[in-house]
Amino acid sequence: MPKQRRLAAAIALVCALTALAVPGTAFADPAPTPTPTPSTTAAAQPRTLEEVGKQIDDLYRQAAAATDAYNLAEEQTKQQSAQIVQLAQEIVKGQEKIKRLKDQAGATARMQYRNGGLPPGAQMMLSGDPETFLNGADALRQGQQAAQGVLGELNRTQVDLAAYSKDATAQWKNLEANRVKKEAAKKDITEKIAAAEKLQDQLKEQEKQRLAELERKKEFDSQTAWLSTGILKEINSSASDQGKKAVKFATDQIGKRYVWGAAGPDTFDCSGLTSQAWIAAGRGIPRTSQEQWAQLPHVAIKDMRPGDLIIYFADATHVGMYIGDGAIVHAPRPGRTVTITGAGSMPILGVVRPDK
């Protein structure tokens, strides 16, 4: 059987083992979102343009959190799929090894059968030739050790094969769990974005323009307040060589559309942009803004340098790359494009450095 077919058979075997190991187990779809009652719907309706803007921002923030959950589940799915393939390859190797060892053991049994069913030691004793007995004793001992070695290796290989199958079964369960997480996050993202877009579509053109002005003013006021602390006087570190490469990659993407779950080359979400920029600089980093915050080294704001990542909001659901002079490049949200804005235009959680 060609190796590809054996690998496919091993993967099918793993699937069967999973089904047998967890009889009756099923992964249910996430519970549907309850339909709002008339009272809660009425309470949620914004009354002023400022309230409309806040509700839209809140919906996009919730979509960003769901996007992080989706991206994390996607990354874990890729890793688990690779592990399942590797385990399946090990299962194929183990099956081939067991067949080879059994063939060796069978050859020994067939030889004994041809010799009248007597073991080699008994045959030498019955030969009546002391010299034959003495000459063959060492060979007999070596043969016994070899036979014991074959049996021992066969047992170890069978134990390994059982362990690989158990690990593969666990990975299949994790894979299915992450599939459910991805589908739930995807549903949440699309619902939140649709709700935000519906609110925007209900506005008149003049209201849309006024809302855009309010958003720009909010960002300007936040940036001005941040700069008024004198923080730029303290921020004077130069970019590393890798940081310069990361900044160049990120700024080269300016004008490309935001799409949730995207990591290039034509569209990006916020962490898709920063992770790809650092991959282009030769340093792989976590895919999501929350994992970037959790896993990368933290630095003080006053010590940050171009190429560092600024994590925003208390739940770490947005990230931008510092490019110097109090500015970041980032992929803002659906309906927007990669752009440059003030580093202090959103609430800063902290700063992380991929190449520290």
Tab-separated table of C-alpha atoms in Angstrom:
chain	number	residue	atom	x	y	z
A	1	MET	CA	0.000	0.000	0.000
A	2	PRO	CA	1.499	3.417	-0.940
A	3	LYS	CA	2.456	5.626	2.009
A	4	GLN	CA	-0.196	8.257	1.081
A	5	ARG	CA	-2.929	5.629	1.283
A	6	ARG	CA	-1.554	4.320	4.569
A	7	LEU	CA	-1.553	7.871	5.954
A	8	ALA	CA	-5.149	8.407	4.833
A	9	ALA	CA	-6.091	5.072	6.411
A	10	ALA	CA	-4.385	6.081	9.650
A	11	ILE	CA	-6.289	9.358	9.754
A	12	ALA	CA	-9.525	7.473	9.137
A	13	LEU	CA	-8.526	5.111	11.947
A	14	VAL	CA	-8.011	8.058	14.268
A	15	CYS	CA	-11.485	9.338	13.392
A	16	ALA	CA	-12.934	5.920	14.186
A	17	LEU	CA	-11.048	5.782	17.474
A	18	THR	CA	-12.482	9.153	18.407
A	19	ALA	CA	-16.001	7.978	17.754
A	20	LEU	CA	-15.440	4.786	19.729
A	21	ALA	CA	-13.701	6.545	22.613
A	22	VAL	CA	-16.576	8.972	23.168
A	23	PRO	CA	-19.820	7.071	22.447
A	24	GLY	CA	-22.834	9.273	22.178
A	25	THR	CA	-20.826	12.471	22.510
A	26	ALA	CA	-21.851	15.370	20.290
A	27	PHE	CA	-20.821	19.001	20.184
A	28	ALA	CA	-23.929	21.153	20.163
A	29	ASP	CA	-24.139	24.418	18.312
A	30	PRO	CA	-23.951	27.452	20.585
A	31	ALA	CA	-27.240	28.535	22.064
A	32	PRO	CA	-29.044	31.065	19.882
A	33	THR	CA	-28.957	34.675	20.965
A	34	PRO	CA	-32.211	35.467	22.789
A	35	THR	CA	-34.555	37.728	20.853
A	36	PRO	CA	-34.729	41.096	22.629
A	37	THR	CA	-38.029	41.882	24.291
A	38	PRO	CA	-39.830	45.049	23.214
A	39	SER	CA	-38.803	46.807	26.413
A	40	THR	CA	-35.068	46.050	25.982
A	41	THR	CA	-35.230	46.996	22.304
A	42	ALA	CA	-36.768	50.324	23.130
A	43	ALA	CA	-34.230	50.982	25.859
A	44	ALA	CA	-31.375	50.272	23.443
A	45	GLN	CA	-32.542	52.796	20.846
A	46	PRO	CA	-30.232	55.823	20.784
A	47	ARG	CA	-31.846	59.258	20.944
A	48	THR	CA	-29.074	61.655	19.961
A	49	LEU	CA	-26.346	61.553	17.358
A	50	GLU	CA	-23.773	61.180	20.121
A	51	GLU	CA	-25.664	58.158	21.443
A	52	VAL	CA	-25.807	56.708	17.948
A	53	GLY	CA	-22.051	57.105	17.662
A	54	LYS	CA	-21.482	55.461	21.044
A	55	GLN	CA	-23.733	52.538	20.171
A	56	ILE	CA	-21.958	52.045	16.838
A	57	ASP	CA	-18.576	52.176	18.605
A	58	ASP	CA	-19.781	49.647	21.184
A	59	LEU	CA	-20.988	47.272	18.475
A	60	TYR	CA	-17.681	47.473	16.610
A	61	ARG	CA	-15.796	46.943	19.880
A	62	GLN	CA	-17.853	43.814	20.549
A	63	ALA	CA	-17.167	42.659	16.991
A	64	ALA	CA	-13.440	43.240	17.607
A	65	ALA	CA	-13.561	41.068	20.739
A	66	ALA	CA	-15.348	38.327	18.802
A	67	THR	CA	-12.770	38.666	16.013
A	68	ASP	CA	-9.974	38.026	18.516
A	69	ALA	CA	-11.823	34.901	19.701
A	70	TYR	CA	-12.272	33.771	16.087
A	71	ASN	CA	-8.625	34.375	15.189
A	72	LEU	CA	-7.411	32.503	18.274
A	73	ALA	CA	-9.646	29.515	17.506
A	74	GLU	CA	-8.423	29.607	13.890
A	75	GLU	CA	-4.767	29.530	14.973
A	76	GLN	CA	-5.414	26.688	17.411
A	77	THR	CA	-7.264	24.776	14.697
A	78	LYS	CA	-4.270	25.066	12.363
A	79	GLN	CA	-1.906	23.831	15.087
A	80	GLN	CA	-4.163	20.918	16.025
A	81	SER	CA	-4.621	19.915	12.379
A	82	ALA	CA	-0.837	19.823	11.947
A	83	GLN	CA	-0.481	17.750	15.120
A	84	ILE	CA	-3.123	15.280	13.901
A	85	VAL	CA	-1.273	14.837	10.605
A	86	GLN	CA	2.000	14.284	12.496
A	87	LEU	CA	0.334	11.754	14.807
A	88	ALA	CA	-1.175	9.971	11.804
A	89	GLN	CA	2.293	9.740	10.259
A	90	GLU	CA	3.623	8.252	13.503
A	91	ILE	CA	0.757	5.745	13.483
A	92	VAL	CA	1.689	4.702	9.932
A	93	LYS	CA	5.331	4.272	10.976
A	94	GLY	CA	4.265	2.246	14.007
A	95	GLN	CA	2.046	-0.024	11.929
A	96	GLU	CA	4.880	-0.615	9.475
A	97	LYS	CA	7.287	-1.381	12.328
A	98	ILE	CA	4.891	-3.841	13.949
A	99	LYS	CA	4.476	-5.646	10.635
A	100	ARG	CA	8.268	-5.863	10.243
A	101	LEU	CA	8.747	-7.185	13.796
A	102	LYS	CA	5.973	-9.741	13.371
A	103	ASP	CA	7.608	-10.902	10.151
A	104	GLN	CA	10.853	-11.404	12.076
A	105	ALA	CA	9.087	-13.367	14.805
A	106	GLY	CA	7.283	-15.420	12.160
A	107	ALA	CA	10.561	-16.278	10.458
A	108	THR	CA	11.900	-17.678	13.754
A	109	ALA	CA	8.760	-19.757	14.243
A	110	ARG	CA	8.936	-21.148	10.721
A	111	MET	CA	12.579	-22.149	11.237
A	112	GLN	CA	11.655	-24.021	14.429
A	113	TYR	CA	8.872	-25.810	12.557
A	114	ARG	CA	11.287	-26.932	9.838
A	115	ASN	CA	13.546	-28.341	12.564
A	116	GLY	CA	10.842	-30.677	13.797
A	117	GLY	CA	9.338	-28.321	16.322
A	118	LEU	CA	12.306	-28.602	18.680
A	119	PRO	CA	13.992	-25.480	20.005
A	120	PRO	CA	17.686	-25.073	18.985
A	121	GLY	CA	18.945	-25.975	22.498
A	122	ALA	CA	17.133	-29.313	22.491
A	123	GLN	CA	18.417	-30.104	19.017
A	124	MET	CA	22.062	-29.546	20.125
A	125	MET	CA	21.626	-31.726	23.230
A	126	LEU	CA	20.182	-34.555	21.151
A	127	SER	CA	22.936	-34.333	18.560
A	128	GLY	CA	25.323	-36.194	20.870
A	129	ASP	CA	28.199	-34.066	19.677
A	130	PRO	CA	29.776	-32.092	22.563
A	131	GLU	CA	31.764	-29.917	20.157
A	132	THR	CA	28.604	-28.970	18.261
A	133	PHE	CA	26.934	-28.164	21.569
A	134	LEU	CA	29.774	-25.936	22.785
A	135	ASN	CA	30.159	-24.168	19.439
A	136	GLY	CA	26.452	-23.470	19.218
A	137	ALA	CA	25.907	-22.319	22.806
A	138	ASP	CA	27.035	-18.762	22.151
A	139	ALA	CA	24.999	-18.542	18.965
A	140	LEU	CA	21.988	-19.875	20.859
A	141	ARG	CA	22.383	-17.240	23.578
A	142	GLN	CA	22.636	-14.491	20.977
A	143	GLY	CA	19.582	-15.828	19.196
A	144	GLN	CA	17.575	-15.870	22.423
A	145	GLN	CA	18.613	-12.290	23.186
A	146	ALA	CA	17.645	-11.243	19.672
A	147	ALA	CA	14.237	-12.915	20.008
A	148	GLN	CA	13.661	-11.220	23.354
A	149	GLY	CA	14.699	-7.919	21.782
A	150	VAL	CA	12.164	-8.366	18.976
A	151	LEU	CA	9.381	-9.121	21.460
A	152	GLY	CA	10.372	-6.191	23.672
A	153	GLU	CA	10.471	-3.817	20.720
A	154	LEU	CA	7.135	-5.124	19.506
A	155	ASN	CA	5.551	-4.432	22.919
A	156	ARG	CA	7.052	-0.928	23.090
A	157	THR	CA	5.848	-0.143	19.571
A	158	GLN	CA	2.339	-1.305	20.424
A	159	VAL	CA	2.340	0.899	23.539
A	160	ASP	CA	3.563	3.869	21.464
A	161	LEU	CA	0.888	3.214	18.862
A	162	ALA	CA	-1.823	3.204	21.532
A	163	ALA	CA	-0.458	6.505	22.915
A	164	TYR	CA	-0.440	8.098	19.441
A	165	SER	CA	-4.040	7.013	18.900
A	166	LYS	CA	-5.064	8.427	22.288
A	167	ASP	CA	-3.335	11.756	21.558
A	168	ALA	CA	-4.936	11.924	18.124
A	169	THR	CA	-8.355	11.279	19.647
A	170	ALA	CA	-7.823	14.171	22.078
A	171	GLN	CA	-6.711	16.465	19.255
A	172	TRP	CA	-9.795	15.603	17.212
A	173	LYS	CA	-11.984	16.569	20.186
A	174	ASN	CA	-10.085	19.864	20.577
A	175	LEU	CA	-10.395	20.493	16.850
A	176	GLU	CA	-14.155	20.056	16.991
A	177	ALA	CA	-14.418	22.290	20.069
A	178	ASN	CA	-12.521	25.043	18.270
A	179	ARG	CA	-14.745	24.645	15.235
A	180	VAL	CA	-17.744	25.355	17.469
A	181	LYS	CA	-15.952	28.393	18.967
A	182	LYS	CA	-15.136	29.731	15.504
A	183	GLU	CA	-18.724	29.376	14.314
A	184	ALA	CA	-20.070	31.097	17.442
A	185	ALA	CA	-17.551	33.943	17.103
A	186	LYS	CA	-18.306	34.305	13.384
A	187	LYS	CA	-22.016	34.555	14.110
A	188	ASP	CA	-21.354	37.156	16.803
A	189	ILE	CA	-19.089	39.205	14.523
A	190	THR	CA	-21.527	39.288	11.609
A	191	GLU	CA	-24.452	40.182	13.882
A	192	LYS	CA	-22.597	43.057	15.568
A	193	ILE	CA	-21.276	44.482	12.283
A	194	ALA	CA	-24.714	44.192	10.678
A	195	ALA	CA	-26.299	46.001	13.622
A	196	ALA	CA	-23.713	48.810	13.444
A	197	GLU	CA	-24.162	49.165	9.684
A	198	LYS	CA	-27.948	49.222	10.084
A	199	LEU	CA	-27.661	52.109	12.530
A	200	GLN	CA	-25.414	53.979	10.120
A	201	ASP	CA	-27.711	53.312	7.156
A	202	GLN	CA	-30.649	54.817	9.056
A	203	LEU	CA	-28.851	58.159	9.275
A	204	LYS	CA	-29.334	60.928	6.763
A	205	GLU	CA	-26.293	62.063	4.808
A	206	GLN	CA	-25.907	65.211	6.908
A	207	GLU	CA	-26.085	63.106	10.073
A	208	LYS	CA	-23.394	60.770	8.744
A	209	GLN	CA	-21.126	63.718	8.072
A	210	ARG	CA	-21.803	65.165	11.505
A	211	LEU	CA	-21.138	61.771	13.106
A	212	ALA	CA	-17.793	61.549	11.284
A	213	GLU	CA	-16.921	65.023	12.585
A	214	LEU	CA	-17.812	63.996	16.127
A	215	GLU	CA	-15.589	60.923	15.819
A	216	ARG	CA	-12.652	62.967	14.523
A	217	LYS	CA	-13.114	65.493	17.328
A	218	LYS	CA	-13.189	62.740	19.935
A	219	GLU	CA	-9.942	61.273	18.594
A	220	PHE	CA	-8.355	64.735	18.358
A	221	ASP	CA	-9.325	65.631	21.935
A	222	SER	CA	-7.994	62.300	23.217
A	223	GLN	CA	-4.710	62.712	21.317
A	224	THR	CA	-4.336	66.316	22.478
A	225	ALA	CA	-4.880	65.307	26.085
A	226	TRP	CA	-2.287	62.557	25.757
A	227	LEU	CA	0.277	64.875	24.188
A	228	SER	CA	-0.395	67.553	26.794
A	229	THR	CA	1.168	65.302	29.415
A	230	GLY	CA	4.526	65.937	27.744
A	231	ILE	CA	4.934	62.261	26.949
A	232	LEU	CA	6.706	62.918	23.622
A	233	LYS	CA	9.570	64.599	25.466
A	234	GLU	CA	10.220	61.243	27.160
A	235	ILE	CA	9.686	59.071	24.085
A	236	ASN	CA	12.914	59.357	22.129
A	237	SER	CA	14.116	55.816	21.509
A	238	SER	CA	15.183	54.815	17.998
A	239	ALA	CA	13.752	51.810	16.181
A	240	SER	CA	15.719	48.584	15.976
A	241	ASP	CA	16.604	47.215	12.542
A	242	GLN	CA	13.734	44.729	12.778
A	243	GLY	CA	11.437	47.486	14.042
A	244	LYS	CA	12.229	49.602	10.979
A	245	LYS	CA	11.324	46.667	8.708
A	246	ALA	CA	8.076	46.110	10.599
A	247	VAL	CA	7.144	49.808	10.344
A	248	LYS	CA	7.888	49.836	6.611
A	249	PHE	CA	5.700	46.800	6.007
A	250	ALA	CA	2.826	48.239	8.051
A	251	THR	CA	2.937	51.677	6.435
A	252	ASP	CA	3.141	50.090	2.975
A	253	GLN	CA	-0.353	48.667	3.636
A	254	ILE	CA	-1.963	52.100	4.124
A	255	GLY	CA	-5.194	52.331	2.154
A	256	LYS	CA	-5.967	48.590	2.233
A	257	ARG	CA	-9.386	47.631	3.585
A	258	TYR	CA	-10.117	46.298	7.046
A	259	VAL	CA	-11.682	42.826	6.929
A	260	TRP	CA	-12.151	40.859	10.130
A	261	GLY	CA	-10.049	37.692	10.301
A	262	ALA	CA	-7.793	38.904	7.461
A	263	ALA	CA	-3.992	38.901	7.577
A	264	GLY	CA	-3.104	40.120	4.091
A	265	PRO	CA	-2.017	40.483	1.516
A	266	ASP	CA	-4.893	42.687	0.346
A	267	THR	CA	-6.989	43.108	3.517
A	268	PHE	CA	-6.200	43.137	7.240
A	269	ASP	CA	-7.726	43.300	10.669
A	270	CYS	CA	-5.811	45.091	13.422
A	271	SER	CA	-3.734	42.172	14.694
A	272	GLY	CA	-3.448	40.689	11.214
A	273	LEU	CA	-1.566	43.843	10.217
A	274	THR	CA	0.795	43.854	13.215
A	275	SER	CA	1.513	40.118	13.146
A	276	GLN	CA	2.268	40.140	9.412
A	277	ALA	CA	4.456	43.243	9.768
A	278	TRP	CA	6.637	41.481	12.317
A	279	ILE	CA	6.729	38.271	10.291
A	280	ALA	CA	8.010	40.400	7.408
A	281	ALA	CA	10.648	41.734	9.809
A	282	GLY	CA	11.753	38.184	10.625
A	283	ARG	CA	9.999	37.731	13.965
A	284	GLY	CA	6.873	35.631	14.374
A	285	ILE	CA	4.447	36.896	17.032
A	286	PRO	CA	1.001	35.800	18.285
A	287	ARG	CA	-1.878	36.368	15.877
A	288	THR	CA	-4.356	38.192	18.138
A	289	SER	CA	-4.087	41.474	20.045
A	290	GLN	CA	-4.999	39.731	23.300
A	291	GLU	CA	-2.298	37.096	22.835
A	292	GLN	CA	0.192	39.776	21.798
A	293	TRP	CA	-0.539	41.548	25.088
A	294	ALA	CA	-0.363	38.314	27.080
A	295	GLN	CA	2.803	36.833	25.554
A	296	LEU	CA	5.073	39.643	24.362
A	297	PRO	CA	7.409	41.598	26.693
A	298	HIS	CA	5.876	44.768	28.119
A	299	VAL	CA	7.659	48.126	28.028
A	300	ALA	CA	6.780	51.474	29.577
A	301	ILE	CA	5.115	54.011	27.296
A	302	LYS	CA	7.974	56.450	27.855
A	303	ASP	CA	10.423	53.797	26.605
A	304	MET	CA	8.554	52.745	23.480
A	305	ARG	CA	10.142	52.992	20.064
A	306	PRO	CA	8.926	52.636	16.458
A	307	GLY	CA	7.863	49.065	15.766
A	308	ASP	CA	6.487	48.522	19.267
A	309	LEU	CA	2.825	47.570	19.504
A	310	ILE	CA	0.349	49.655	21.488
A	311	ILE	CA	-2.513	47.615	22.907
A	312	TYR	CA	-5.803	49.452	23.403
A	313	PHE	CA	-8.838	49.120	25.672
A	314	ALA	CA	-9.062	47.191	28.940
A	315	ASP	CA	-9.836	43.915	27.159
A	316	ALA	CA	-6.882	44.275	24.735
A	317	THR	CA	-9.167	44.112	21.702
A	318	HIS	CA	-7.263	46.543	19.475
A	319	VAL	CA	-3.632	47.014	18.509
A	320	GLY	CA	-1.644	49.505	16.465
A	321	MET	CA	2.047	49.880	15.637
A	322	TYR	CA	3.915	52.902	16.925
A	323	ILE	CA	5.744	54.666	14.083
A	324	GLY	CA	7.170	57.650	15.964
A	325	ASP	CA	6.164	61.283	16.557
A	326	GLY	CA	3.164	60.238	18.636
A	327	ALA	CA	1.489	58.302	15.801
A	328	ILE	CA	0.466	54.731	15.023
A	329	VAL	CA	-0.455	52.840	11.881
A	330	HIS	CA	-3.433	50.514	12.349
A	331	ALA	CA	-6.411	48.804	10.735
A	332	PRO	CA	-9.313	50.507	12.556
A	333	ARG	CA	-12.573	48.602	11.937
A	334	PRO	CA	-15.002	47.385	9.240
A	335	GLY	CA	-15.654	49.997	6.581
A	336	ARG	CA	-12.267	51.659	7.136
A	337	THR	CA	-8.795	51.241	5.687
A	338	VAL	CA	-5.307	50.927	7.165
A	339	THR	CA	-4.354	54.428	8.230
A	340	ILE	CA	-2.211	56.600	10.508
A	341	THR	CA	-3.688	58.192	13.615
A	342	GLY	CA	-2.613	59.549	16.975
A	343	ALA	CA	-1.188	56.995	19.399
A	344	GLY	CA	-3.258	58.545	22.184
A	345	SER	CA	-6.521	58.692	20.265
A	346	MET	CA	-7.823	55.585	22.072
A	347	PRO	CA	-7.475	54.369	25.669
A	348	ILE	CA	-4.008	52.767	25.947
A	349	LEU	CA	-3.711	49.521	27.906
A	350	GLY	CA	0.053	49.192	27.431
A	351	VAL	CA	2.942	48.623	25.060
A	352	VAL	CA	4.658	45.404	23.984
A	353	ARG	CA	7.936	44.856	22.143
A	354	PRO	CA	8.245	41.865	19.793
A	355	ASP	CA	12.046	42.027	19.502
A	356	LYS	CA	12.972	42.604	23.138
